[in-house]
Every structure is written in structure tokens, then in C-alpha cells.
mmCIF file of N, CA and C in Angstrom:
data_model
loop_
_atom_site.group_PDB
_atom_site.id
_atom_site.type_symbol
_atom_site.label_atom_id
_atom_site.label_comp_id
_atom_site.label_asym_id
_atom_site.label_seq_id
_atom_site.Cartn_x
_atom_site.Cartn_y
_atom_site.Cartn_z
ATOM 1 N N UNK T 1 0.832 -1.156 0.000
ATOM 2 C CA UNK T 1 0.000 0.000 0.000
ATOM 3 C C UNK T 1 0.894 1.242 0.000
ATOM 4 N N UNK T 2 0.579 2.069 -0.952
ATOM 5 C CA UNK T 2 1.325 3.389 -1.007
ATOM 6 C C UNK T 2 0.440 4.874 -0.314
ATOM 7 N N UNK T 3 1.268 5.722 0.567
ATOM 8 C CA UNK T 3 0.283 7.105 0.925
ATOM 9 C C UNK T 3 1.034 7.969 0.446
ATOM 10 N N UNK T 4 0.295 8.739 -0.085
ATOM 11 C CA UNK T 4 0.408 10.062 -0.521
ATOM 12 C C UNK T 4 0.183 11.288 -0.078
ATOM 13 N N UNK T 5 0.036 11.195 1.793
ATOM 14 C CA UNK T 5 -0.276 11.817 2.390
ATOM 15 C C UNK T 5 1.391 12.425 3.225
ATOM 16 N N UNK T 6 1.701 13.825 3.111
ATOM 17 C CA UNK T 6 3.048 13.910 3.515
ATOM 18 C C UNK T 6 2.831 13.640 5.306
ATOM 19 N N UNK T 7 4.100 13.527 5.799
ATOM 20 C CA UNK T 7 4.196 12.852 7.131
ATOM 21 C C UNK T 7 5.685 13.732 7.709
ATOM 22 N N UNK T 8 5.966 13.444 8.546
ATOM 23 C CA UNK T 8 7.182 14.220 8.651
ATOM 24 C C UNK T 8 8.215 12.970 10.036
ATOM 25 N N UNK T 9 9.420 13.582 9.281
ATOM 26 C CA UNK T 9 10.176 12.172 10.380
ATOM 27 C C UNK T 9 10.033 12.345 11.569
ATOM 28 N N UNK T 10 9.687 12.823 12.526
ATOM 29 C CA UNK T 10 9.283 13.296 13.906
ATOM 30 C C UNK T 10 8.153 11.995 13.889
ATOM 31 N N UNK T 11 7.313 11.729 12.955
ATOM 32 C CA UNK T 11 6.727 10.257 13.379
ATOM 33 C C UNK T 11 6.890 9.390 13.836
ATOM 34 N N UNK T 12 8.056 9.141 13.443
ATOM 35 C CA UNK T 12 8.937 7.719 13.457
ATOM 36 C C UNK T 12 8.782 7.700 15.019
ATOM 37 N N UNK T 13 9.003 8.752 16.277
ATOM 38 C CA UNK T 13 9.005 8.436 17.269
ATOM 39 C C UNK T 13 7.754 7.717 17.735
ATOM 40 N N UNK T 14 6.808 8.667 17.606
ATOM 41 C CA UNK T 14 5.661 7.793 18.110
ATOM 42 C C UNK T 14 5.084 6.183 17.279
ATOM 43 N N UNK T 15 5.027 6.624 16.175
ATOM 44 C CA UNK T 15 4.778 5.418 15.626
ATOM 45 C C UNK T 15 5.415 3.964 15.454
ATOM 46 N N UNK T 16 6.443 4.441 16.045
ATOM 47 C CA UNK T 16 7.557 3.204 16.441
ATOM 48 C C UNK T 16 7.421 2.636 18.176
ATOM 49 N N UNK T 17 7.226 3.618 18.788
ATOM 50 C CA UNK T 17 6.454 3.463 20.264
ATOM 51 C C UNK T 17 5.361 2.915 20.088
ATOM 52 N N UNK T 18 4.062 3.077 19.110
ATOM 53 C CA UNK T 18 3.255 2.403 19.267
ATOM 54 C C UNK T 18 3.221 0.539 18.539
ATOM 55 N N UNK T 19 3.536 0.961 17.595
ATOM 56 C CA UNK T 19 4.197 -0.512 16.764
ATOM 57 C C UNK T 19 5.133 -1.687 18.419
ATOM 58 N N UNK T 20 5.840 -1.020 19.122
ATOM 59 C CA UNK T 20 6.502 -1.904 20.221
ATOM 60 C C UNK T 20 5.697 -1.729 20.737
ATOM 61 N N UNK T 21 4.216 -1.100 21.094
ATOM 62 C CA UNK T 21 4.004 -1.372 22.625
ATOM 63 C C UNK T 21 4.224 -1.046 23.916
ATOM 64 N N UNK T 22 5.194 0.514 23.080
ATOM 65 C CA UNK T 22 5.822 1.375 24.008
ATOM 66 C C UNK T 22 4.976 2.690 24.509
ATOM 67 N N UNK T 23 5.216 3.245 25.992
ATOM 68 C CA UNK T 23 4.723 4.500 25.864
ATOM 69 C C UNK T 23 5.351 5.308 25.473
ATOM 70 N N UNK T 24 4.621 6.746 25.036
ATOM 71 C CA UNK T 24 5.753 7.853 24.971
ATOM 72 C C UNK T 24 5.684 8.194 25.865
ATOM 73 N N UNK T 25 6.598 8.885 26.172
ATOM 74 C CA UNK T 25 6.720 9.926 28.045
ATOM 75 C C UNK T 25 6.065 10.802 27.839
ATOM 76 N N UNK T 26 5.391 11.296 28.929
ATOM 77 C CA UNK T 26 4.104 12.264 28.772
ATOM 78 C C UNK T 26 4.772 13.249 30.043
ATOM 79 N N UNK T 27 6.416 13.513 30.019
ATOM 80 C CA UNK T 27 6.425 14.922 30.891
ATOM 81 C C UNK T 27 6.506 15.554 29.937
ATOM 82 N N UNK T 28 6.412 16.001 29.011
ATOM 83 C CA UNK T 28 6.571 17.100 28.172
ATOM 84 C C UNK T 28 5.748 16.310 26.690
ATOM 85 N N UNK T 29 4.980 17.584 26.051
ATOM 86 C CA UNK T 29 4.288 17.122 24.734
ATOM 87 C C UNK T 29 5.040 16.984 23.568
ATOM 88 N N UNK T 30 4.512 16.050 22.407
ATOM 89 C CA UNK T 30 5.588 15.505 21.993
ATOM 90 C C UNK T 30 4.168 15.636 20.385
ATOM 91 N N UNK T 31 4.676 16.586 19.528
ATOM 92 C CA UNK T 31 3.460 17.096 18.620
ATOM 93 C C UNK T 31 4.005 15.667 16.930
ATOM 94 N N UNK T 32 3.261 15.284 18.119
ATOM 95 C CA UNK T 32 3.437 14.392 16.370
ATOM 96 C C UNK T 32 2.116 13.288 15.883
ATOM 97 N N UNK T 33 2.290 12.925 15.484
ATOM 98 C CA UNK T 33 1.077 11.497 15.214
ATOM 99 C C UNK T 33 1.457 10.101 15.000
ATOM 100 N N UNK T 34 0.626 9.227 15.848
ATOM 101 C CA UNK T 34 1.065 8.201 15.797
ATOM 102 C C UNK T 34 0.138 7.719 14.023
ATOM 103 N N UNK T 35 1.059 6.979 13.150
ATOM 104 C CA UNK T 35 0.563 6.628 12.066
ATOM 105 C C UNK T 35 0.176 4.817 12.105
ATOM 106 N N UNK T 36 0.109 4.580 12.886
ATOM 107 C CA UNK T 36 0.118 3.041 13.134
ATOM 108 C C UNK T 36 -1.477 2.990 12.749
ATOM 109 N N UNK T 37 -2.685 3.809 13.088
ATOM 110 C CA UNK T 37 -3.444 3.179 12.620
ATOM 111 C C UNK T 37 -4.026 2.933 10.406
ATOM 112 N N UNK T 38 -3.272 4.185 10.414
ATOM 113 C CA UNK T 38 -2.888 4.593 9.114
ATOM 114 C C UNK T 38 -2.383 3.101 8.258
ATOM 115 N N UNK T 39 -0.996 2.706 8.923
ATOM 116 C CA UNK T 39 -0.620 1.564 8.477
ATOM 117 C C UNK T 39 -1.650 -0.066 9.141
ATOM 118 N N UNK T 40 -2.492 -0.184 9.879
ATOM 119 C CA UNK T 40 -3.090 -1.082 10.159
ATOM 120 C C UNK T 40 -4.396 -1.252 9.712
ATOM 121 N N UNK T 41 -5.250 -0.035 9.527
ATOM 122 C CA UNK T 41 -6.159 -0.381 9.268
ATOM 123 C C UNK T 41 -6.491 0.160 7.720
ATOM 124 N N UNK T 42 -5.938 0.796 7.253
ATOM 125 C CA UNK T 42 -5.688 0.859 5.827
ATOM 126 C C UNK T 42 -6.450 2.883 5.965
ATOM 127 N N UNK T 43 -6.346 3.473 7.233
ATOM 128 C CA UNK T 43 -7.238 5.121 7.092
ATOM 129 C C UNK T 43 -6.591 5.747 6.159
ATOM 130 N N UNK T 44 -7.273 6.098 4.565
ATOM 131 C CA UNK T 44 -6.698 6.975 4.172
ATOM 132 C C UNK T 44 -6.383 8.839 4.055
ATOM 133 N N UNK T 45 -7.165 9.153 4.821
ATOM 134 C CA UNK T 45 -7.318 10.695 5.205
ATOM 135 C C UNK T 45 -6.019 10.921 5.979
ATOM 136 N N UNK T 46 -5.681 12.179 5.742
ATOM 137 C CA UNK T 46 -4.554 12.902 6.227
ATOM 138 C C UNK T 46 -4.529 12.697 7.574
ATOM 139 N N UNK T 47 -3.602 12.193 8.564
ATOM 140 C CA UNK T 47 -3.382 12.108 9.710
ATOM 141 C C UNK T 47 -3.424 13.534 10.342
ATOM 142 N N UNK T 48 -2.993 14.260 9.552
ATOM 143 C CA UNK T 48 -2.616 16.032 9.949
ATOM 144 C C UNK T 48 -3.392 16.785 9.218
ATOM 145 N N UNK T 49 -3.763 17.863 9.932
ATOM 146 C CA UNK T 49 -4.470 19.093 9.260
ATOM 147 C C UNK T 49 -3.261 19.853 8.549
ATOM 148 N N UNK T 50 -2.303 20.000 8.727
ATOM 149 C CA UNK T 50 -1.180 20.470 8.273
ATOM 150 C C UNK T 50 0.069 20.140 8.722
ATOM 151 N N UNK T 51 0.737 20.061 8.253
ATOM 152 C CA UNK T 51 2.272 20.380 9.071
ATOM 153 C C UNK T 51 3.011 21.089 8.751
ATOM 154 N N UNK T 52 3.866 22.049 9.588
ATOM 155 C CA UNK T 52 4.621 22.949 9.173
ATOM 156 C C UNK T 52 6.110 22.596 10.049
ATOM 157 N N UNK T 53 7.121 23.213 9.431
ATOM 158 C CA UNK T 53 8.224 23.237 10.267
ATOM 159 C C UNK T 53 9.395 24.982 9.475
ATOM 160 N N UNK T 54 10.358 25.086 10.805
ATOM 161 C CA UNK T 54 10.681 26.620 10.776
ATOM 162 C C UNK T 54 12.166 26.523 10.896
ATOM 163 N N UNK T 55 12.926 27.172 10.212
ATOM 164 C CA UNK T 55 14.485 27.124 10.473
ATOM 165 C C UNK T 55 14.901 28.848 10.323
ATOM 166 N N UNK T 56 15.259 29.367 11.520
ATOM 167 C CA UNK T 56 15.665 30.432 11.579
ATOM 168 C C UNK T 56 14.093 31.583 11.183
ATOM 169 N N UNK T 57 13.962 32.254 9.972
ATOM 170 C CA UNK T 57 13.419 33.583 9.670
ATOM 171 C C UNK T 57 12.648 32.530 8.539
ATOM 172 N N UNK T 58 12.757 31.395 8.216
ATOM 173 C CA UNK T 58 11.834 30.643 7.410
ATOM 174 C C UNK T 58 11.219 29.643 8.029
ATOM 175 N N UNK T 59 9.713 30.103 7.514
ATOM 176 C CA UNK T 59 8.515 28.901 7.756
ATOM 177 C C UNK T 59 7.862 28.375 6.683
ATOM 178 N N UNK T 60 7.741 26.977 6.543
ATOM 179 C CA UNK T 60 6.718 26.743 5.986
ATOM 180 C C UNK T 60 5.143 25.615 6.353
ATOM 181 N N UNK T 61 4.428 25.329 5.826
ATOM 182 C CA UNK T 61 3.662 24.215 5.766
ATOM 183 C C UNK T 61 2.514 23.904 4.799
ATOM 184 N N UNK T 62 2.419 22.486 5.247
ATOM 185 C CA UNK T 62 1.899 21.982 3.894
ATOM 186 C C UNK T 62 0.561 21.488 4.424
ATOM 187 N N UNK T 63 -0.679 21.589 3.799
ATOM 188 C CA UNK T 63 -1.730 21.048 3.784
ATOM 189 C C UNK T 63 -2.709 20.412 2.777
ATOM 190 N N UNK T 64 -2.671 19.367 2.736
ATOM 191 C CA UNK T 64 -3.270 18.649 1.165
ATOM 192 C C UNK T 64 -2.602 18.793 0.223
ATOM 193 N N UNK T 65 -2.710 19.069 -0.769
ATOM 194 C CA UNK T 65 -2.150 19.702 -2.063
ATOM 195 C C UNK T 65 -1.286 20.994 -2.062
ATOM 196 N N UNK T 66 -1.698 21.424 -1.047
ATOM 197 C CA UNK T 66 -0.816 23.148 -1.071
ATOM 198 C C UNK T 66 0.233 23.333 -0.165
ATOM 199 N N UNK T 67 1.177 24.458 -0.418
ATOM 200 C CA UNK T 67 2.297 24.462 0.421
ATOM 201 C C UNK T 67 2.401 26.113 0.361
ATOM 202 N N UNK T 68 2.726 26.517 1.771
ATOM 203 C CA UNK T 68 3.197 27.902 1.901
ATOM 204 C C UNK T 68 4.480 27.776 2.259
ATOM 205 N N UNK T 69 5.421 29.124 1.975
ATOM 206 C CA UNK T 69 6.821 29.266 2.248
ATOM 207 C C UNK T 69 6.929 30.859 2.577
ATOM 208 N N UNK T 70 7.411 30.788 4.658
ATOM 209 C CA UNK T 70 7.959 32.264 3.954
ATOM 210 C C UNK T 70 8.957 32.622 4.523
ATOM 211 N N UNK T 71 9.520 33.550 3.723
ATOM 212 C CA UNK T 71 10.904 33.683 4.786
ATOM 213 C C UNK T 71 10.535 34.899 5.602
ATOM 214 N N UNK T 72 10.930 36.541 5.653
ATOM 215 C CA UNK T 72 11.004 37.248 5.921
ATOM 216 C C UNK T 72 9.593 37.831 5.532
ATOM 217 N N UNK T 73 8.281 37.181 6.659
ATOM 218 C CA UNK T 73 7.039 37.525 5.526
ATOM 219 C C UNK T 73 6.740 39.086 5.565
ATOM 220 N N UNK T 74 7.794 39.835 5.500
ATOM 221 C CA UNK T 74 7.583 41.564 4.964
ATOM 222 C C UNK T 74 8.056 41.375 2.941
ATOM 223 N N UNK T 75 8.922 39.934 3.242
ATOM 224 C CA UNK T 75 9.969 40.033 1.769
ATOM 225 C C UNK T 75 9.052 38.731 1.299
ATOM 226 N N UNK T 76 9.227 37.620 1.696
ATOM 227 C CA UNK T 76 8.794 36.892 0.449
ATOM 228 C C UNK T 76 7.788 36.005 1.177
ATOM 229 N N UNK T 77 6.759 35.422 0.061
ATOM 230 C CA UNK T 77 5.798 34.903 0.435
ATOM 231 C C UNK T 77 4.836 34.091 -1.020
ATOM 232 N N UNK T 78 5.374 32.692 -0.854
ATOM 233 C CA UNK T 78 5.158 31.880 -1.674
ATOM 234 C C UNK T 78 4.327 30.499 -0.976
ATOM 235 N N UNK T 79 2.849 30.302 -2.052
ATOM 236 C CA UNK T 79 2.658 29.600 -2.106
ATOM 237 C C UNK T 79 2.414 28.551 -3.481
ATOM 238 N N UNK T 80 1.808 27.300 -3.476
ATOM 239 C CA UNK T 80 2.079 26.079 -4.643
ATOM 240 C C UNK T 80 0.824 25.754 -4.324
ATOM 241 N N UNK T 81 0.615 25.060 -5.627
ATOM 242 C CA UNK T 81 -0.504 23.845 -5.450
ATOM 243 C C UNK T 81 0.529 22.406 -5.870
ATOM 244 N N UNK T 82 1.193 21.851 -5.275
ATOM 245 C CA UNK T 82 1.914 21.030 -5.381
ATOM 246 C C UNK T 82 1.346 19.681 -6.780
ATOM 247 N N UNK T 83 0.080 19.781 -6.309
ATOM 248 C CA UNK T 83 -0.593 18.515 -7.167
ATOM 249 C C UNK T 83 -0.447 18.966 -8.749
ATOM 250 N N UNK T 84 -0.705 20.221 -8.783
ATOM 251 C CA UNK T 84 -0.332 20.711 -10.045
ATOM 252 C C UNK T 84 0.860 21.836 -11.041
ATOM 253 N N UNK T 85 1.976 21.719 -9.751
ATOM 254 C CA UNK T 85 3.219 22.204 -9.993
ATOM 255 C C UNK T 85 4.062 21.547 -9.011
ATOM 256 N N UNK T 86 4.367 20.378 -9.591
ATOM 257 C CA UNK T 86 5.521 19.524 -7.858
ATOM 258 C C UNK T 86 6.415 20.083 -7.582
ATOM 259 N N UNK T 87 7.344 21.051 -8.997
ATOM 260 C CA UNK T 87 8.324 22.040 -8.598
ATOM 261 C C UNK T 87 8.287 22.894 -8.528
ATOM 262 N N UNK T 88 7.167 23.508 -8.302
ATOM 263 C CA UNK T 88 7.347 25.231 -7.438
ATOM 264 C C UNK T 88 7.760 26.006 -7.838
ATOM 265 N N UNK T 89 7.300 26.321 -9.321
ATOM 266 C CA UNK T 89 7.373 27.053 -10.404
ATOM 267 C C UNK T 89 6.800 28.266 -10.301
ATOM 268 N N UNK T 90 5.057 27.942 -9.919
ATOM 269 C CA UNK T 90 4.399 29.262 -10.162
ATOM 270 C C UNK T 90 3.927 29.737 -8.913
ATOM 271 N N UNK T 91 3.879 30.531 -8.140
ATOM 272 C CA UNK T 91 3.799 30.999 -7.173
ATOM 273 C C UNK T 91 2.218 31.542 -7.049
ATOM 274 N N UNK T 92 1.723 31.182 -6.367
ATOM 275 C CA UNK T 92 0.028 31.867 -6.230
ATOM 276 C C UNK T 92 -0.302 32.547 -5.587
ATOM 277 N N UNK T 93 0.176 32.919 -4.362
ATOM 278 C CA UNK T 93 0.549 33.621 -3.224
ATOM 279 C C UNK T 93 -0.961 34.787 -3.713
ATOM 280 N N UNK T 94 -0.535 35.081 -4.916
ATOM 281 C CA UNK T 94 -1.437 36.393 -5.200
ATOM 282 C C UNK T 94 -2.847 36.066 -5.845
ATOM 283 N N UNK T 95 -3.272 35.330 -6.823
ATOM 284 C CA UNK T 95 -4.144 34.878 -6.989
ATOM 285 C C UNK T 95 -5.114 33.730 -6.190
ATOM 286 N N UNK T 96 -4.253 33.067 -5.665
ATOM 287 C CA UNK T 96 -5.476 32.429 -4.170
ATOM 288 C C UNK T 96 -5.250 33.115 -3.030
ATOM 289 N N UNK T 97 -5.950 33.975 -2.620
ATOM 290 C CA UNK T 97 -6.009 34.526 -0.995
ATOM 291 C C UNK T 97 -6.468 33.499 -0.184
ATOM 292 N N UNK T 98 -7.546 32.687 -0.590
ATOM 293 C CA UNK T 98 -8.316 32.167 0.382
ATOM 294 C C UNK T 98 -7.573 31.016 1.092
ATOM 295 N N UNK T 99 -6.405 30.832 -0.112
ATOM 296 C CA UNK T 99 -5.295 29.345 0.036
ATOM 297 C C UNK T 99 -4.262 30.068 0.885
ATOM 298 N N UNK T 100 -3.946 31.019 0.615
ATOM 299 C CA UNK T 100 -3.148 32.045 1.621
ATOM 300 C C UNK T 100 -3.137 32.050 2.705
ATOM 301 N N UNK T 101 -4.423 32.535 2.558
ATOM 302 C CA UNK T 101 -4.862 32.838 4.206
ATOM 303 C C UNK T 101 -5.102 31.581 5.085
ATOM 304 N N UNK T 102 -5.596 30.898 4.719
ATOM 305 C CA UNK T 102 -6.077 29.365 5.552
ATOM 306 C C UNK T 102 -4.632 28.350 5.726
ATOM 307 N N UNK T 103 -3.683 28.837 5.000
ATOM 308 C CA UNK T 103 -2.103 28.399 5.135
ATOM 309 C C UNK T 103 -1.881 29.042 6.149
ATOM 310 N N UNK T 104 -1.460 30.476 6.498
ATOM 311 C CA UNK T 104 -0.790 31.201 7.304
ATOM 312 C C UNK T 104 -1.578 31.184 8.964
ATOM 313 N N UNK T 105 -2.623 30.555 9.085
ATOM 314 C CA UNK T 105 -3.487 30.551 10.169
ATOM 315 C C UNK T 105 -2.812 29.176 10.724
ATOM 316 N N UNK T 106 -1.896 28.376 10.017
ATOM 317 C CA UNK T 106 -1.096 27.129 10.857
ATOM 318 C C UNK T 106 -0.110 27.468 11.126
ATOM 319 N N UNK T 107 0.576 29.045 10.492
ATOM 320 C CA UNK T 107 2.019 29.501 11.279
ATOM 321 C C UNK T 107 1.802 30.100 12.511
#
């Protein structure tokens, strides 16, 4: 079985805890998803409403089909429809607001 649903390696913790039978430690929260039922019972819906991750003055995240990127969001501010540009060619940022906006409400 193949997913096409993006995931991020931060899974691997929990979903490897749950696969053993392990707990995770619950002194501190640990934002990830366990995908085990994903792989067991065949759920195909997105485990995540989004995921995003941030390095320094850049953020991005991805939800379904779409992806926001921004660095310095006074300077740049890019989004994709991935399903129909995988390389991030054309930038929409300006013609979908509504994809915009419902992106930037997970940063």
C-alpha cells in the first residue's frame, strides 16, 4: 500500500512506540502522530491538518495539495498547489487569498 499523504520524520518516534508497545513519556508534549493506525487499518485521510516546520526567519507548511513558504514575511511569500506544480514554479501567493490565508493561520 502506497500514501500520498506527507508525514514528517518526527513520526517515526511515536509510531515506532506504538508498533513496540511502548509508551511515549508524557512529561513534556511531543506534537506528532502516531501513524500506526494509518498503516493497520488501511485510514486513508490525512493524519494532519497540516504540518509545518521553521528554520531560523523561514517557515513553511503543507496542507493537502498546497504548500506555503515564507521567509522574511515583509519580503517573500510563496505559495504552490503542489498537485499541479511539484516544482514550485508558479507561485500563487497572489491569486489564491483564500489558500493564503487558511495556510498562514497554521504559522
Amino acid at each position: 500500500m502506497i500514501k500520498r499523504t506527507p508525514v514528517t520524520h518526527k513520526e517515526v518516534f511515536s509510531t515506532g512506540s506504538a508498533a513496540a508497545n511502548v509508551s511515549v513519556p508524557n512529561y513534556r508534549e511531543i506534537d506528532v502522530v502516531d501513524l500506526m493506525p494509518c498503516i493497520n487499518f488501511g485510514i486513508s485521510e490525512d493524519p494532519h491538518g497540516a504540518i509545518s516546520w521553521r528554520k531560523g526567519t523561514f517557515w513553511a507548511v503543507r496542507s493537502g495539495d498546497w504548500k506555503l513558504q515564507l521567509g522574511d514575511p515583509e519580503v517573500t511569500t510563496f505559495l504552490f498547489n503542489l498537485m499541479l506544480d511539484a516544482t514550485e514554479q508558479n507561485n500563487l501567493s497572489v491569486s489564491e487569498p483564500r489558500e493564503l490565508d487558511r495556510l498562514e493561520r497554521w504559522i
